[in-house]
Amino acid sequence: MTRITLIDPSNATGTTGEQLAQIKSAFGIVPNMFKAAANSPAALSSMWGSFGALGGGRLGAKLGEQIAVAIADRNGCNYCLAAHTGLGRKAGATAQEMAEAQAGRSTDARTAAALQFAIIVVDNRAGIQPSEVDALRTAGFDDEEIVEIIAHIALNLFTNYLNVALDVPVDFPGVKLTRTAA
């Protein structure tokens, strides 16, 4: 049971109402995570703005969703794992690619490097070694893309923490976690 009120989009006004309408237009529904975030107009604006900005970034939707499931599994976030698995499939990833990404793996060397980096950043609370950034460069990532990977990590930590801490009900088809939270 959720630990916070889920805002009813039909009762939302102002900027919050406008953003929830945009979210409904994008997803066909207003997912519970956004209803929870809508308790704080600032938090909702931050979250929705970050999704929009990163959605137009250089990494592409598929890699962004693969990073998201690796982090969700690491943090034990059922909500984000379910949501991003579905979104990854819509972005062109196969079921196998999403399952592998959830475990931090990929047959594509560039994707594998990004996933391993994301897991190292999460596990070490960003206390990484220069060699870990060098591994991204070796895999073909430039500085813009490296910073964008960090932005994806930060956004996913925000959404994982919101959903886990407040026990937001999952409203996407469930996906089994493969790892317990660190």
Tab-separated table of C-alpha atoms in Angstrom:
chain	number	residue	atom	x	y	z
A	1	MET	CA	0.000	0.000	0.000
A	2	THR	CA	1.405	3.367	-0.985
A	3	ARG	CA	2.722	5.544	1.817
A	4	ILE	CA	1.628	8.767	0.097
A	5	THR	CA	-1.449	10.118	-1.644
A	6	LEU	CA	-1.503	9.570	-5.391
A	7	ILE	CA	-2.717	12.827	-6.918
A	8	ASP	CA	-5.813	12.422	-9.088
A	9	PRO	CA	-4.950	14.124	-12.397
A	10	SER	CA	-8.568	15.249	-12.842
A	11	ASN	CA	-8.238	17.350	-9.668
A	12	ALA	CA	-4.811	18.811	-10.455
A	13	THR	CA	-4.568	22.453	-11.447
A	14	GLY	CA	-1.951	24.889	-12.706
A	15	THR	CA	1.447	23.641	-13.804
A	16	THR	CA	0.870	20.275	-12.119
A	17	GLY	CA	-2.356	19.775	-14.056
A	18	GLU	CA	-0.654	20.766	-17.308
A	19	GLN	CA	2.252	18.397	-16.723
A	20	LEU	CA	-0.011	15.498	-15.787
A	21	ALA	CA	-1.955	16.125	-19.023
A	22	GLN	CA	1.347	15.993	-20.962
A	23	ILE	CA	2.259	12.756	-19.202
A	24	LYS	CA	-1.138	11.258	-20.052
A	25	SER	CA	-0.653	12.285	-23.666
A	26	ALA	CA	2.776	10.616	-23.726
A	27	PHE	CA	1.785	7.351	-21.988
A	28	GLY	CA	-1.968	7.084	-22.577
A	29	ILE	CA	-2.358	7.080	-18.773
A	30	VAL	CA	-0.778	8.913	-15.868
A	31	PRO	CA	1.488	6.297	-14.263
A	32	ASN	CA	1.354	6.085	-10.470
A	33	MET	CA	4.948	7.286	-10.130
A	34	PHE	CA	3.974	10.665	-11.593
A	35	LYS	CA	0.855	10.786	-9.392
A	36	ALA	CA	3.145	10.337	-6.372
A	37	ALA	CA	5.643	12.954	-7.577
A	38	ALA	CA	2.751	15.374	-8.201
A	39	ASN	CA	2.486	15.916	-4.440
A	40	SER	CA	5.371	18.322	-5.001
A	41	PRO	CA	5.073	20.536	-8.093
A	42	ALA	CA	8.838	21.077	-7.950
A	43	ALA	CA	9.571	17.327	-7.843
A	44	LEU	CA	7.143	16.627	-10.689
A	45	SER	CA	8.667	19.407	-12.799
A	46	SER	CA	12.155	18.087	-12.105
A	47	MET	CA	11.219	14.517	-12.976
A	48	TRP	CA	9.174	15.288	-16.093
A	49	GLY	CA	11.715	17.829	-17.320
A	50	SER	CA	14.549	15.340	-16.874
A	51	PHE	CA	12.698	12.640	-18.786
A	52	GLY	CA	12.087	15.090	-21.618
A	53	ALA	CA	15.636	16.408	-21.719
A	54	LEU	CA	17.278	12.990	-21.594
A	55	GLY	CA	14.775	11.574	-24.083
A	56	GLY	CA	16.227	14.020	-26.605
A	57	GLY	CA	19.819	13.251	-25.685
A	58	ARG	CA	22.531	11.555	-27.699
A	59	LEU	CA	22.423	8.181	-25.952
A	60	GLY	CA	19.052	7.279	-27.429
A	61	ALA	CA	15.981	5.797	-25.820
A	62	LYS	CA	17.085	2.159	-26.012
A	63	LEU	CA	20.345	2.658	-24.111
A	64	GLY	CA	18.620	4.971	-21.628
A	65	GLU	CA	16.074	2.244	-20.849
A	66	GLN	CA	18.792	-0.398	-20.578
A	67	ILE	CA	20.632	1.767	-18.050
A	68	ALA	CA	17.346	2.260	-16.171
A	69	VAL	CA	16.668	-1.470	-15.755
A	70	ALA	CA	20.226	-2.172	-14.601
A	71	ILE	CA	19.870	0.499	-11.912
A	72	ALA	CA	16.332	-0.569	-10.963
A	73	ASP	CA	17.458	-4.134	-10.438
A	74	ARG	CA	20.438	-2.947	-8.404
A	75	ASN	CA	18.165	-0.858	-6.169
A	76	GLY	CA	15.341	-3.387	-5.864
A	77	CYS	CA	12.839	-1.071	-7.565
A	78	ASN	CA	10.015	-3.210	-8.920
A	79	TYR	CA	8.209	-0.156	-10.281
A	80	CYS	CA	11.072	1.148	-12.416
A	81	LEU	CA	12.072	-2.322	-13.540
A	82	ALA	CA	8.559	-2.965	-14.849
A	83	ALA	CA	8.124	0.472	-16.431
A	84	HIS	CA	11.531	0.654	-18.105
A	85	THR	CA	11.414	-2.921	-19.372
A	86	GLY	CA	8.228	-2.041	-21.249
A	87	LEU	CA	9.638	1.278	-22.432
A	88	GLY	CA	12.826	-0.434	-23.577
A	89	ARG	CA	10.815	-2.840	-25.682
A	90	LYS	CA	8.983	0.125	-27.230
A	91	ALA	CA	12.396	1.696	-27.938
A	92	GLY	CA	13.422	-1.333	-29.994
A	93	ALA	CA	15.165	-3.608	-27.487
A	94	THR	CA	14.358	-7.292	-27.541
A	95	ALA	CA	13.137	-9.086	-24.428
A	96	GLN	CA	16.557	-10.767	-24.250
A	97	GLU	CA	18.397	-7.431	-24.494
A	98	MET	CA	16.323	-6.023	-21.635
A	99	ALA	CA	16.861	-9.126	-19.492
A	100	GLU	CA	20.603	-8.930	-20.128
A	101	ALA	CA	20.632	-5.188	-19.372
A	102	GLN	CA	18.829	-5.858	-16.100
A	103	ALA	CA	21.821	-8.014	-15.141
A	104	GLY	CA	24.247	-5.337	-16.371
A	105	ARG	CA	25.234	-7.227	-19.509
A	106	SER	CA	25.002	-6.789	-23.268
A	107	THR	CA	26.459	-8.511	-26.309
A	108	ASP	CA	27.133	-5.009	-27.683
A	109	ALA	CA	30.472	-3.821	-26.256
A	110	ARG	CA	29.438	-0.155	-26.114
A	111	THR	CA	26.185	-0.931	-24.293
A	112	ALA	CA	27.993	-3.325	-21.942
A	113	ALA	CA	30.487	-0.589	-21.025
A	114	ALA	CA	27.699	1.877	-20.236
A	115	LEU	CA	25.816	-0.671	-18.116
A	116	GLN	CA	28.914	-1.692	-16.167
A	117	PHE	CA	29.764	1.953	-15.558
A	118	ALA	CA	26.243	2.678	-14.301
A	119	ILE	CA	26.382	-0.240	-11.877
A	120	ILE	CA	29.821	0.782	-10.604
A	121	VAL	CA	28.616	4.357	-10.050
A	122	VAL	CA	25.540	3.144	-8.135
A	123	ASP	CA	27.393	0.530	-6.095
A	124	ASN	CA	30.197	2.944	-5.160
A	125	ARG	CA	27.988	5.992	-4.656
A	126	ALA	CA	29.895	7.705	-7.486
A	127	GLY	CA	33.303	6.998	-5.911
A	128	ILE	CA	34.808	5.683	-9.129
A	129	GLN	CA	38.324	5.350	-10.491
A	130	PRO	CA	39.722	7.191	-13.539
A	131	SER	CA	40.044	3.816	-15.275
A	132	GLU	CA	36.261	3.425	-15.193
A	133	VAL	CA	35.780	6.647	-17.162
A	134	ASP	CA	38.619	5.574	-19.456
A	135	ALA	CA	36.731	2.324	-20.166
A	136	LEU	CA	33.791	4.387	-21.424
A	137	ARG	CA	36.083	6.380	-23.701
A	138	THR	CA	37.622	3.162	-25.019
A	139	ALA	CA	34.091	1.921	-25.800
A	140	GLY	CA	33.502	5.053	-27.899
A	141	PHE	CA	31.761	7.458	-25.529
A	142	ASP	CA	32.755	11.123	-25.598
A	143	ASP	CA	32.530	13.568	-22.691
A	144	GLU	CA	28.989	14.677	-23.612
A	145	GLU	CA	27.763	11.095	-23.561
A	146	ILE	CA	29.589	10.311	-20.321
A	147	VAL	CA	27.880	13.224	-18.589
A	148	GLU	CA	24.565	12.098	-20.092
A	149	ILE	CA	25.080	8.602	-18.634
A	150	ILE	CA	25.576	10.237	-15.216
A	151	ALA	CA	22.350	12.222	-15.746
A	152	HIS	CA	20.468	8.987	-16.515
A	153	ILE	CA	21.894	7.436	-13.359
A	154	ALA	CA	20.803	10.427	-11.260
A	155	LEU	CA	17.276	10.457	-12.694
A	156	ASN	CA	16.893	6.737	-12.115
A	157	LEU	CA	18.136	7.002	-8.538
A	158	PHE	CA	15.483	9.695	-7.965
A	159	THR	CA	12.694	7.563	-9.412
A	160	ASN	CA	13.908	4.369	-7.691
A	161	TYR	CA	14.036	6.091	-4.326
A	162	LEU	CA	10.620	7.700	-4.788
A	163	ASN	CA	8.990	4.408	-5.730
A	164	VAL	CA	10.719	2.207	-3.162
A	165	ALA	CA	10.534	4.630	-0.215
A	166	LEU	CA	6.876	5.494	-0.817
A	167	ASP	CA	5.826	2.001	-1.970
A	168	VAL	CA	4.224	3.310	-5.156
A	169	PRO	CA	1.939	0.622	-6.648
A	170	VAL	CA	3.280	-0.851	-9.892
A	171	ASP	CA	0.902	-0.174	-12.779
A	172	PHE	CA	2.977	-1.802	-15.535
A	173	PRO	CA	3.344	-5.523	-16.294
A	174	GLY	CA	5.612	-6.928	-13.570
A	175	VAL	CA	9.187	-8.066	-14.117
A	176	LYS	CA	11.063	-10.224	-11.614
A	177	LEU	CA	14.037	-8.648	-9.893
A	178	THR	CA	17.202	-10.714	-10.304
A	179	ARG	CA	19.255	-9.145	-7.550
A	180	THR	CA	18.441	-7.907	-4.108
A	181	ALA	CA	19.210	-4.290	-3.352
A	182	ALA	CA	22.803	-3.477	-2.385
